[in-house]
PDB file of C-alpha atoms in Angstrom:
ATOM      1  CA  MET W   1     139.767 -18.613  30.033  1.00 83.00           C
ATOM      2  CA  GLN W   2     137.806 -15.694  28.700  1.00 94.00           C
ATOM      3  CA  ASN W   3     139.737 -12.521  27.236  1.00 97.00           C
ATOM      4  CA  TYR W   4     138.060  -9.193  27.331  1.00 98.00           C
ATOM      5  CA  GLU W   5     139.331  -5.708  26.050  1.00 98.00           C
ATOM      6  CA  PHE W   6     137.919  -2.562  27.394  1.00 98.00           C
ATOM      7  CA  ASP W   7     138.879   1.366  27.299  1.00 98.00           C
ATOM      8  CA  THR W   8     138.431   1.547  31.094  1.00 98.00           C
ATOM      9  CA  VAL W   9     138.504  -1.399  33.783  1.00 98.00           C
ATOM     10  CA  ILE W  10     137.533  -0.157  37.286  1.00 98.00           C
ATOM     11  CA  LEU W  11     138.710  -2.320  40.115  1.00 98.00           C
ATOM     12  CA  GLY W  12     135.986  -2.374  42.869  1.00 98.00           C
ATOM     13  CA  GLY W  13     132.394  -1.829  42.717  1.00 98.00           C
ATOM     14  CA  GLY W  14     131.615   0.377  45.671  1.00 97.00           C
ATOM     15  CA  PRO W  15     130.273   4.002  45.376  1.00 98.00           C
ATOM     16  CA  ALA W  16     133.616   5.159  43.984  1.00 98.00           C
ATOM     17  CA  GLY W  17     133.609   2.397  41.287  1.00 98.00           C
ATOM     18  CA  LEU W  18     129.994   2.628  40.405  1.00 98.00           C
ATOM     19  CA  SER W  19     130.169   6.479  40.169  1.00 98.00           C
ATOM     20  CA  ALA W  20     133.186   5.980  37.875  1.00 98.00           C
ATOM     21  CA  GLY W  21     131.521   3.566  35.811  1.00 98.00           C
ATOM     22  CA  ILE W  22     128.665   5.893  35.180  1.00 98.00           C
ATOM     23  CA  TYR W  23     130.881   8.654  34.187  1.00 98.00           C
ATOM     24  CA  ALA W  24     133.139   6.618  31.936  1.00 98.00           C
ATOM     25  CA  SER W  25     130.388   5.062  30.113  1.00 98.00           C
ATOM     26  CA  ARG W  26     128.497   8.461  29.673  1.00 97.00           C
ATOM     27  CA  GLY W  27     131.844   9.390  27.918  1.00 97.00           C
ATOM     28  CA  ALA W  28     131.220   6.820  25.302  1.00 96.00           C
ATOM     29  CA  VAL W  29     133.994   4.409  26.317  1.00 97.00           C
ATOM     30  CA  SER W  30     133.715   0.726  26.910  1.00 98.00           C
ATOM     31  CA  THR W  31     133.607   0.254  30.698  1.00 98.00           C
ATOM     32  CA  ALA W  32     133.859  -2.689  33.054  1.00 98.00           C
ATOM     33  CA  ILE W  33     133.868  -3.119  36.785  1.00 98.00           C
ATOM     34  CA  ILE W  34     135.469  -5.989  38.485  1.00 98.00           C
ATOM     35  CA  ASP W  35     134.917  -6.881  42.087  1.00 97.00           C
ATOM     36  CA  THR W  36     136.146  -9.647  44.114  1.00 95.00           C
ATOM     37  CA  SER W  37     132.479  -9.781  45.946  1.00 94.00           C
ATOM     38  CA  MET W  38     129.077  -8.496  44.895  1.00 95.00           C
ATOM     39  CA  LEU W  39     128.976  -4.789  44.026  1.00 97.00           C
ATOM     40  CA  GLY W  40     128.080  -2.267  46.657  1.00 96.00           C
ATOM     41  CA  GLY W  41     131.175  -2.114  48.765  1.00 94.00           C
ATOM     42  CA  GLN W  42     131.090  -1.316  52.312  1.00 89.00           C
ATOM     43  CA  PRO W  43     128.028   0.871  52.287  1.00 92.00           C
ATOM     44  CA  SER W  44     125.808  -2.198  51.407  1.00 90.00           C
ATOM     45  CA  ASN W  45     126.363  -3.436  55.154  1.00 82.00           C
ATOM     46  CA  TYR W  46     125.421   0.067  56.586  1.00 82.00           C
ATOM     47  CA  LEU W  47     121.933  -0.162  58.256  1.00 78.00           C
ATOM     48  CA  GLU W  48     121.234   3.578  57.465  1.00 82.00           C
ATOM     49  CA  LEU W  49     122.893   6.681  55.988  1.00 87.00           C
ATOM     50  CA  GLU W  50     121.634  10.084  56.854  1.00 85.00           C
ATOM     51  CA  ASN W  51     124.424  12.404  55.255  1.00 89.00           C
ATOM     52  CA  TYR W  52     124.050  11.470  51.570  1.00 94.00           C
ATOM     53  CA  PRO W  53     122.451  14.485  49.863  1.00 96.00           C
ATOM     54  CA  GLY W  54     118.870  13.985  48.575  1.00 96.00           C
ATOM     55  CA  PHE W  55     118.240  11.244  51.072  1.00 94.00           C
ATOM     56  CA  PRO W  56     117.541  12.344  54.677  1.00 93.00           C
ATOM     57  CA  ILE W  57     117.768   8.724  55.578  1.00 92.00           C
ATOM     58  CA  ILE W  58     118.283   5.590  53.429  1.00 94.00           C
ATOM     59  CA  GLY W  59     119.392   2.176  53.963  1.00 92.00           C
ATOM     60  CA  GLY W  60     123.001   1.398  52.709  1.00 92.00           C
ATOM     61  CA  TYR W  61     122.000  -1.398  50.588  1.00 94.00           C
ATOM     62  CA  ASP W  62     119.078   0.419  48.994  1.00 97.00           C
ATOM     63  CA  LEU W  63     121.395   3.275  48.096  1.00 97.00           C
ATOM     64  CA  MET W  64     123.970   1.177  46.580  1.00 97.00           C
ATOM     65  CA  GLU W  65     121.268  -0.704  44.696  1.00 97.00           C
ATOM     66  CA  LYS W  66     120.266   2.639  43.071  1.00 98.00           C
ATOM     67  CA  PHE W  67     124.038   3.226  42.257  1.00 98.00           C
ATOM     68  CA  GLU W  68     124.171  -0.180  40.518  1.00 98.00           C
ATOM     69  CA  GLU W  69     120.929   0.468  38.540  1.00 98.00           C
ATOM     70  CA  HIS W  70     122.142   3.748  37.342  1.00 98.00           C
ATOM     71  CA  ALA W  71     125.468   2.080  36.060  1.00 98.00           C
ATOM     72  CA  ASP W  72     123.409  -0.488  34.319  1.00 98.00           C
ATOM     73  CA  LYS W  73     121.410   2.003  32.471  1.00 97.00           C
ATOM     74  CA  PHE W  74     124.496   3.159  30.777  1.00 97.00           C
ATOM     75  CA  GLY W  75     125.696  -0.165  29.802  1.00 97.00           C
ATOM     76  CA  VAL W  76     128.589  -0.640  32.515  1.00 98.00           C
ATOM     77  CA  GLN W  77     129.689  -4.408  32.163  1.00 98.00           C
ATOM     78  CA  LYS W  78     129.988  -6.040  35.742  1.00 98.00           C
ATOM     79  CA  PHE W  79     132.209  -8.850  36.799  1.00 98.00           C
ATOM     80  CA  PRO W  80     131.316  -9.604  40.385  1.00 97.00           C
ATOM     81  CA  MET W  81     132.841 -12.329  42.477  1.00 97.00           C
ATOM     82  CA  GLN W  82     136.132 -12.454  40.578  1.00 96.00           C
ATOM     83  CA  GLU W  83     139.334 -13.624  42.396  1.00 94.00           C
ATOM     84  CA  ILE W  84     141.712 -11.426  41.088  1.00 95.00           C
ATOM     85  CA  VAL W  85     145.048 -13.319  40.389  1.00 96.00           C
ATOM     86  CA  SER W  86     147.321 -10.393  39.330  1.00 97.00           C
ATOM     87  CA  VAL W  87     147.389  -6.654  38.046  1.00 97.00           C
ATOM     88  CA  ASP W  88     149.794  -5.134  35.718  1.00 98.00           C
ATOM     89  CA  LEU W  89     149.441  -1.532  35.731  1.00 98.00           C
ATOM     90  CA  LYS W  90     152.707  -0.778  33.931  1.00 96.00           C
ATOM     91  CA  SER W  91     151.934  -2.761  30.811  1.00 96.00           C
ATOM     92  CA  ASN W  92     150.405  -1.319  27.802  1.00 93.00           C
ATOM     93  CA  PRO W  93     147.534  -2.333  27.880  1.00 96.00           C
ATOM     94  CA  ARG W  94     147.147  -2.895  31.324  1.00 98.00           C
ATOM     95  CA  ILE W  95     146.448  -6.513  32.249  1.00 98.00           C
ATOM     96  CA  ILE W  96     144.124  -7.822  34.969  1.00 98.00           C
ATOM     97  CA  LYS W  97     143.958 -11.566  35.413  1.00 97.00           C
ATOM     98  CA  THR W  98     141.339 -13.362  37.412  1.00 97.00           C
ATOM     99  CA  GLN W  99     140.702 -17.032  37.926  1.00 95.00           C
ATOM    100  CA  GLU W 100     138.164 -16.838  35.136  1.00 94.00           C
ATOM    101  CA  ALA W 101     139.325 -14.271  32.636  1.00 97.00           C
ATOM    102  CA  GLU W 102     141.965 -11.944  31.382  1.00 98.00           C
ATOM    103  CA  PHE W 103     141.215  -8.272  31.223  1.00 98.00           C
ATOM    104  CA  ARG W 104     143.156  -5.762  28.934  1.00 98.00           C
ATOM    105  CA  ALA W 105     142.537  -2.211  29.502  1.00 98.00           C
ATOM    106  CA  LYS W 106     143.815   1.239  28.118  1.00 98.00           C
ATOM    107  CA  THR W 107     142.962   3.012  31.561  1.00 98.00           C
ATOM    108  CA  VAL W 108     142.532   1.479  34.887  1.00 98.00           C
ATOM    109  CA  ILE W 109     140.416   3.083  37.856  1.00 98.00           C
ATOM    110  CA  ILE W 110     141.547   1.657  41.122  1.00 98.00           C
ATOM    111  CA  ALA W 111     138.427   1.789  43.475  1.00 98.00           C
ATOM    112  CA  CYS W 112     139.296  -1.168  45.770  1.00 97.00           C
ATOM    113  CA  GLY W 113     138.463   0.808  48.944  1.00 96.00           C
ATOM    114  CA  ALA W 114     139.695  -0.053  52.396  1.00 94.00           C
ATOM    115  CA  GLN W 115     138.859  -2.257  55.203  1.00 90.00           C
ATOM    116  CA  PRO W 116     138.835  -1.980  59.143  1.00 88.00           C
ATOM    117  CA  MET W 117     142.241  -1.750  60.635  1.00 92.00           C
ATOM    118  CA  LYS W 118     143.060  -4.564  63.019  1.00 95.00           C
ATOM    119  CA  LEU W 119     144.073  -3.866  66.689  1.00 97.00           C
ATOM    120  CA  GLY W 120     147.032  -6.420  66.382  1.00 96.00           C
ATOM    121  CA  VAL W 121     146.735  -7.608  69.877  1.00 98.00           C
ATOM    122  CA  PRO W 122     146.787 -11.229  71.110  1.00 98.00           C
ATOM    123  CA  GLY W 123     143.530 -13.027  70.829  1.00 98.00           C
ATOM    124  CA  GLU W 124     142.044 -10.803  67.974  1.00 97.00           C
ATOM    125  CA  ALA W 125     142.771 -12.917  65.161  1.00 95.00           C
ATOM    126  CA  GLU W 126     142.077 -16.253  67.098  1.00 96.00           C
ATOM    127  CA  PHE W 127     138.378 -14.933  68.081  1.00 96.00           C
ATOM    128  CA  VAL W 128     137.230 -13.577  64.870  1.00 94.00           C
ATOM    129  CA  GLY W 129     133.785 -14.949  64.278  1.00 91.00           C
ATOM    130  CA  ARG W 130     133.816 -15.949  68.021  1.00 95.00           C
ATOM    131  CA  GLY W 131     133.486 -12.393  69.651  1.00 96.00           C
ATOM    132  CA  VAL W 132     135.607 -10.434  67.518  1.00 96.00           C
ATOM    133  CA  SER W 133     133.710  -8.603  64.602  1.00 94.00           C
ATOM    134  CA  TYR W 134     134.395  -5.830  62.241  1.00 91.00           C
ATOM    135  CA  CYS W 135     130.648  -5.421  61.217  1.00 87.00           C
ATOM    136  CA  ALA W 136     128.012  -4.558  63.779  1.00 89.00           C
ATOM    137  CA  VAL W 137     125.312  -4.733  61.294  1.00 82.00           C
ATOM    138  CA  CYS W 138     126.456  -8.083  60.037  1.00 81.00           C
ATOM    139  CA  ASP W 139     126.691  -9.566  63.509  1.00 89.00           C
ATOM    140  CA  GLY W 140     124.996  -7.401  66.286  1.00 92.00           C
ATOM    141  CA  ALA W 141     121.819  -9.547  66.465  1.00 91.00           C
ATOM    142  CA  PHE W 142     124.228 -12.507  67.720  1.00 93.00           C
ATOM    143  CA  TYR W 143     124.628 -10.239  70.949  1.00 97.00           C
ATOM    144  CA  LYS W 144     121.279 -10.076  72.214  1.00 96.00           C
ATOM    145  CA  ASN W 145     121.101  -9.496  76.002  1.00 97.00           C
ATOM    146  CA  LYS W 146     124.903  -9.487  76.055  1.00 98.00           C
ATOM    147  CA  VAL W 147     127.668  -7.062  76.746  1.00 98.00           C
ATOM    148  CA  VAL W 148     129.919  -5.756  74.122  1.00 98.00           C
ATOM    149  CA  ALA W 149     132.805  -3.221  73.587  1.00 98.00           C
ATOM    150  CA  VAL W 150     133.399  -0.973  70.593  1.00 98.00           C
ATOM    151  CA  VAL W 151     137.015   0.262  70.170  1.00 98.00           C
ATOM    152  CA  GLY W 152     137.339   3.746  68.706  1.00 97.00           C
ATOM    153  CA  GLY W 153     136.107   7.293  68.904  1.00 97.00           C
ATOM    154  CA  GLY W 154     135.201   8.276  65.292  1.00 94.00           C
ATOM    155  CA  ASN W 155     131.782   8.278  63.473  1.00 92.00           C
ATOM    156  CA  ALA W 156     131.926   4.689  62.604  1.00 89.00           C
ATOM    157  CA  ALA W 157     132.849   3.596  66.119  1.00 95.00           C
ATOM    158  CA  VAL W 158     130.119   5.597  67.834  1.00 97.00           C
ATOM    159  CA  GLU W 159     127.341   4.930  65.310  1.00 93.00           C
ATOM    160  CA  GLU W 160     127.947   1.241  65.387  1.00 93.00           C
ATOM    161  CA  ALA W 161     127.898   1.425  69.177  1.00 97.00           C
ATOM    162  CA  MET W 162     124.434   2.982  69.117  1.00 97.00           C
ATOM    163  CA  TYR W 163     123.423   0.398  66.586  1.00 95.00           C
ATOM    164  CA  LEU W 164     124.620  -2.289  69.046  1.00 97.00           C
ATOM    165  CA  THR W 165     122.375  -0.946  71.859  1.00 97.00           C
ATOM    166  CA  LYS W 166     119.322  -2.405  69.852  1.00 96.00           C
ATOM    167  CA  PHE W 167     120.576  -5.848  70.716  1.00 97.00           C
ATOM    168  CA  ALA W 168     123.146  -5.755  73.727  1.00 98.00           C
ATOM    169  CA  ASP W 169     122.435  -4.871  77.260  1.00 98.00           C
ATOM    170  CA  LYS W 170     125.615  -2.877  77.604  1.00 98.00           C
ATOM    171  CA  VAL W 171     128.010  -1.281  75.216  1.00 98.00           C
ATOM    172  CA  TYR W 172     131.208   0.168  76.284  1.00 98.00           C
ATOM    173  CA  VAL W 173     133.147   2.467  73.940  1.00 98.00           C
ATOM    174  CA  ILE W 174     136.680   2.161  74.649  1.00 98.00           C
ATOM    175  CA  HIS W 175     138.675   5.294  73.228  1.00 98.00           C
ATOM    176  CA  ARG W 176     142.473   6.268  73.757  1.00 97.00           C
ATOM    177  CA  ARG W 177     141.602   9.840  74.319  1.00 97.00           C
ATOM    178  CA  ASN W 178     139.465  11.696  76.645  1.00 96.00           C
ATOM    179  CA  GLU W 179     137.160  13.168  74.052  1.00 96.00           C
ATOM    180  CA  LEU W 180     135.541  11.617  70.749  1.00 97.00           C
ATOM    181  CA  ARG W 181     136.355  12.457  67.318  1.00 93.00           C
ATOM    182  CA  ALA W 182     132.921  11.859  66.030  1.00 95.00           C
ATOM    183  CA  ASP W 183     130.648  14.633  64.629  1.00 94.00           C
ATOM    184  CA  LYS W 184     128.859  16.432  67.464  1.00 96.00           C
ATOM    185  CA  ILE W 185     125.588  15.416  66.685  1.00 95.00           C
ATOM    186  CA  VAL W 186     126.623  11.859  66.712  1.00 95.00           C
ATOM    187  CA  GLN W 187     128.310  12.384  70.116  1.00 97.00           C
ATOM    188  CA  GLU W 188     125.296  13.823  71.606  1.00 97.00           C
ATOM    189  CA  ARG W 189     123.027  11.020  70.657  1.00 96.00           C
ATOM    190  CA  ALA W 190     125.500   8.607  72.172  1.00 97.00           C
ATOM    191  CA  PHE W 191     125.863  10.358  75.378  1.00 98.00           C
ATOM    192  CA  LYS W 192     122.212  10.468  75.772  1.00 97.00           C
ATOM    193  CA  ASN W 193     121.930   6.642  75.198  1.00 98.00           C
ATOM    194  CA  GLU W 194     121.730   4.844  78.638  1.00 97.00           C
ATOM    195  CA  LYS W 195     123.106   1.714  77.400  1.00 98.00           C
ATOM    196  CA  ILE W 196     126.371   3.177  76.241  1.00 98.00           C
ATOM    197  CA  GLU W 197     129.387   3.788  78.922  1.00 98.00           C
ATOM    198  CA  PHE W 198     132.557   5.401  77.700  1.00 98.00           C
ATOM    199  CA  VAL W 199     135.945   4.107  78.941  1.00 98.00           C
ATOM    200  CA  TRP W 200     138.230   6.876  78.160  1.00 98.00           C
ATOM    201  CA  ASP W 201     142.088   7.176  77.755  1.00 98.00           C
ATOM    202  CA  SER W 202     142.311   3.402  77.313  1.00 98.00           C
ATOM    203  CA  VAL W 203     143.415   0.699  74.673  1.00 98.00           C
ATOM    204  CA  VAL W 204     142.979  -2.791  74.298  1.00 98.00           C
ATOM    205  CA  LYS W 205     146.017  -4.859  74.972  1.00 98.00           C
ATOM    206  CA  GLU W 206     144.596  -8.466  74.789  1.00 98.00           C
ATOM    207  CA  ILE W 207     141.396 -10.352  74.089  1.00 98.00           C
ATOM    208  CA  ARG W 208     140.708 -13.369  76.154  1.00 98.00           C
ATOM    209  CA  GLY W 209     138.217 -16.134  76.200  1.00 97.00           C
ATOM    210  CA  GLU W 210     137.719 -19.940  76.047  1.00 95.00           C
ATOM    211  CA  ASN W 211     135.654 -20.944  73.077  1.00 94.00           C
ATOM    212  CA  LEU W 212     134.263 -17.316  72.898  1.00 96.00           C
ATOM    213  CA  VAL W 213     135.419 -14.101  73.899  1.00 98.00           C
ATOM    214  CA  ASN W 214     134.951 -13.227  77.770  1.00 98.00           C
ATOM    215  CA  THR W 215     137.465 -10.438  78.522  1.00 98.00           C
ATOM    216  CA  ALA W 216     139.165  -7.362  76.993  1.00 98.00           C
ATOM    217  CA  VAL W 217     142.498  -6.477  78.913  1.00 98.00           C
ATOM    218  CA  LEU W 218     142.450  -2.740  78.850  1.00 98.00           C
ATOM    219  CA  GLU W 219     145.505  -0.185  79.522  1.00 98.00           C
ATOM    220  CA  ASN W 220     145.123   3.172  80.897  1.00 98.00           C
ATOM    221  CA  VAL W 221     147.329   5.094  78.430  1.00 98.00           C
ATOM    222  CA  LYS W 222     147.998   7.815  81.245  1.00 97.00           C
ATOM    223  CA  THR W 223     148.586   5.485  84.125  1.00 97.00           C
ATOM    224  CA  LYS W 224     149.687   2.334  82.526  1.00 97.00           C
ATOM    225  CA  GLU W 225     147.474   0.411  84.831  1.00 98.00           C
ATOM    226  CA  LEU W 226     145.954  -2.791  83.376  1.00 98.00           C
ATOM    227  CA  SER W 227     142.353  -3.903  84.192  1.00 98.00           C
ATOM    228  CA  ASN W 228     139.978  -6.565  82.920  1.00 98.00           C
ATOM    229  CA  LEU W 229     136.591  -5.810  81.200  1.00 98.00           C
ATOM    230  CA  ASN W 230     134.107  -8.526  80.903  1.00 98.00           C
ATOM    231  CA  VAL W 231     132.599  -8.456  77.684  1.00 98.00           C
ATOM    232  CA  ASP W 232     130.965 -10.997  75.109  1.00 98.00           C
ATOM    233  CA  GLY W 233     132.229  -9.205  72.081  1.00 98.00           C
ATOM    234  CA  VAL W 234     134.704  -6.854  70.636  1.00 98.00           C
ATOM    235  CA  PHE W 235     134.106  -4.465  67.717  1.00 97.00           C
ATOM    236  CA  PRO W 236     137.445  -2.575  66.601  1.00 97.00           C
ATOM    237  CA  TYR W 237     136.614   0.659  64.645  1.00 94.00           C
ATOM    238  CA  ILE W 238     139.881   2.338  64.822  1.00 94.00           C
ATOM    239  CA  GLY W 239     140.464   3.283  61.115  1.00 88.00           C
ATOM    240  CA  MET W 240     140.891   1.931  57.739  1.00 89.00           C
ATOM    241  CA  THR W 241     143.724   0.167  55.748  1.00 93.00           C
ATOM    242  CA  PRO W 242     143.538   0.268  51.945  1.00 96.00           C
ATOM    243  CA  ASN W 243     142.902  -2.880  49.907  1.00 96.00           C
ATOM    244  CA  ILE W 244     145.835  -2.719  47.626  1.00 94.00           C
ATOM    245  CA  GLU W 245     146.919  -6.523  47.233  1.00 90.00           C
ATOM    246  CA  GLY W 246     148.383  -7.137  43.808  1.00 91.00           C
ATOM    247  CA  ILE W 247     148.579  -3.167  43.223  1.00 95.00           C
ATOM    248  CA  SER W 248     151.002  -2.069  46.037  1.00 93.00           C
ATOM    249  CA  GLY W 249     154.381  -0.978  44.673  1.00 95.00           C
ATOM    250  CA  GLN W 250     153.205  -0.077  41.280  1.00 98.00           C
ATOM    251  CA  VAL W 251     152.070   3.409  41.989  1.00 98.00           C
ATOM    252  CA  GLU W 252     153.138   6.061  44.538  1.00 98.00           C
ATOM    253  CA  GLN W 253     151.854   5.382  48.042  1.00 98.00           C
ATOM    254  CA  ASP W 254     151.987   7.193  51.571  1.00 97.00           C
ATOM    255  CA  ALA W 255     153.369   5.521  54.582  1.00 95.00           C
ATOM    256  CA  ASN W 256     150.073   3.664  55.196  1.00 92.00           C
ATOM    257  CA  GLY W 257     149.750   2.425  51.771  1.00 96.00           C
ATOM    258  CA  PHE W 258     147.035   4.678  50.563  1.00 97.00           C
ATOM    259  CA  ILE W 259     147.513   5.787  46.954  1.00 98.00           C
ATOM    260  CA  ILE W 260     148.658   9.206  46.197  1.00 98.00           C
ATOM    261  CA  VAL W 261     146.857  11.074  43.381  1.00 98.00           C
ATOM    262  CA  ASP W 262     146.599  14.570  42.106  1.00 98.00           C
ATOM    263  CA  GLU W 263     143.473  16.736  41.774  1.00 98.00           C
ATOM    264  CA  THR W 264     142.433  14.674  38.760  1.00 98.00           C
ATOM    265  CA  MET W 265     142.641  11.404  40.727  1.00 98.00           C
ATOM    266  CA  LYS W 266     145.684  10.572  38.596  1.00 98.00           C
ATOM    267  CA  THR W 267     148.323   8.146  40.087  1.00 98.00           C
ATOM    268  CA  SER W 268     152.013   8.437  39.380  1.00 98.00           C
ATOM    269  CA  LEU W 269     151.388   6.246  36.214  1.00 98.00           C
ATOM    270  CA  ASP W 270     149.718   7.748  33.184  1.00 97.00           C
ATOM    271  CA  GLY W 271     146.240   6.320  32.589  1.00 98.00           C
ATOM    272  CA  VAL W 272     145.978   4.908  35.940  1.00 98.00           C
ATOM    273  CA  TYR W 273     143.579   6.709  38.518  1.00 98.00           C
ATOM    274  CA  ALA W 274     142.682   5.806  42.060  1.00 98.00           C
ATOM    275  CA  VAL W 275     139.346   6.911  43.784  1.00 98.00           C
ATOM    276  CA  GLY W 276     137.602   6.598  46.958  1.00 98.00           C
ATOM    277  CA  ASP W 277     138.934   5.146  50.208  1.00 96.00           C
ATOM    278  CA  VAL W 278     141.924   3.410  48.536  1.00 98.00           C
ATOM    279  CA  ARG W 279     143.510   6.786  48.039  1.00 98.00           C
ATOM    280  CA  LYS W 280     145.009   9.291  50.446  1.00 96.00           C
ATOM    281  CA  THR W 281     142.207  11.599  51.406  1.00 94.00           C
ATOM    282  CA  PRO W 282     140.996  13.583  54.367  1.00 89.00           C
ATOM    283  CA  LEU W 283     137.521  12.165  54.301  1.00 88.00           C
ATOM    284  CA  ARG W 284     136.061   8.714  53.759  1.00 88.00           C
ATOM    285  CA  GLN W 285     132.544   9.044  52.990  1.00 91.00           C
ATOM    286  CA  VAL W 286     129.887   7.705  50.321  1.00 95.00           C
ATOM    287  CA  ILE W 287     129.605  11.234  48.983  1.00 96.00           C
ATOM    288  CA  THR W 288     133.560  11.886  48.726  1.00 96.00           C
ATOM    289  CA  ALA W 289     133.989   8.406  47.140  1.00 97.00           C
ATOM    290  CA  ALA W 290     131.186   9.001  44.560  1.00 98.00           C
ATOM    291  CA  ALA W 291     132.688  12.430  43.759  1.00 98.00           C
ATOM    292  CA  ASP W 292     136.159  10.984  43.336  1.00 98.00           C
ATOM    293  CA  GLY W 293     134.753   8.447  40.923  1.00 98.00           C
ATOM    294  CA  ALA W 294     133.318  11.122  38.903  1.00 98.00           C
ATOM    295  CA  VAL W 295     136.430  13.135  38.724  1.00 98.00           C
ATOM    296  CA  GLY W 296     138.739   9.977  38.031  1.00 98.00           C
ATOM    297  CA  ALA W 297     136.409   8.685  35.164  1.00 98.00           C
ATOM    298  CA  VAL W 298     136.240  12.236  33.437  1.00 98.00           C
ATOM    299  CA  TYR W 299     139.880  12.463  33.336  1.00 98.00           C
ATOM    300  CA  ALA W 300     140.356   8.674  32.397  1.00 98.00           C
ATOM    301  CA  VAL W 301     138.125   9.687  29.379  1.00 98.00           C
ATOM    302  CA  LYS W 302     140.268  12.770  28.658  1.00 98.00           C
ATOM    303  CA  TYR W 303     143.335  10.564  28.466  1.00 98.00           C
ATOM    304  CA  LEU W 304     141.752   8.099  26.158  1.00 98.00           C
ATOM    305  CA  GLU W 305     140.945  11.091  23.846  1.00 96.00           C
ATOM    306  CA  SER W 306     144.543  12.291  24.094  1.00 95.00           C
ATOM    307  CA  ILE W 307     146.153   8.865  23.081  1.00 92.00           C
ATOM    308  CA  LYS W 308     143.545   8.529  20.440  1.00 86.00           C
ATOM    309  CA  GLU W 309     144.541  11.890  18.814  1.00 73.00           C
ATOM    310  CA  ALA W 310     148.047  11.489  19.415  1.00 63.00           C
ATOM    311  CA  PRO W 311     150.194  11.026  16.225  1.00 60.00           C
ATOM    312  CA  GLN W 312     151.302   7.217  15.514  1.00 54.00           C
ATOM    313  CA  VAL W 313     155.082   6.638  15.633  1.00 50.00           C
ATOM    314  CA  VAL W 314     156.326   4.514  12.730  1.00 46.00           C
TER     315      VAL W 314
END
């Protein structure tokens, strides 16, 4: 097993982690990014972004590639495709073990991100990959000339519904309220799209099928009436849950598991910071994740300077 020592280890290589890597390495500290998959995070799966300043429209993969190239310029060491076995944030130094190596770090920046929240209804788990998907960009092409349902009313749900109209003949957007939460400009585009039909005041109670999905059972939240919607696919976009496996319980978290930080991105542990979607935040976007990474890394460097200057106790 390989052994490594770094001033700063960043867990996660999405926009928050890559941004943190850039700022930490510019602070003249040895920096590594560990990711369980390839670097780039969720935005790598986005077809297009049009709200990242400086790029009126850019592919998600293309933007994350630029982030990674920038991190490479400053010598950030990258360890993708690492299966993390354990994370000890309370030891000194902090210890992260993967199947291949052990990393010791004076500071840790948690940038693990979040993943789509599950509906938690019968049939959902059984039909993943057979009609239930959490990534329209990944799986949309499989639904050419078919009928699909998107569950949710935020930006992600409505934008993914519009993307799916490139393939599907019909896209239902199922929302538990009678109005969307998505930005007005996104709503306007969706309302003009003839392939999209909105199902208001409704939730999915069950997903049915044989080998593949063929029905979504809906409940009207006002009347409690049940109805069957014939669909070939269901795409839930109802929110996010943090990727905190191996970390949970070591730092302060909110009721949903998101890590609580102060304005410097510091967690309840000295020398441990959390940035991006994994932390409690009012907005989860590429730009806010990148900003979080910058703040967290700057203060991680300040922390390293403080412990370096602190008098040694004999």
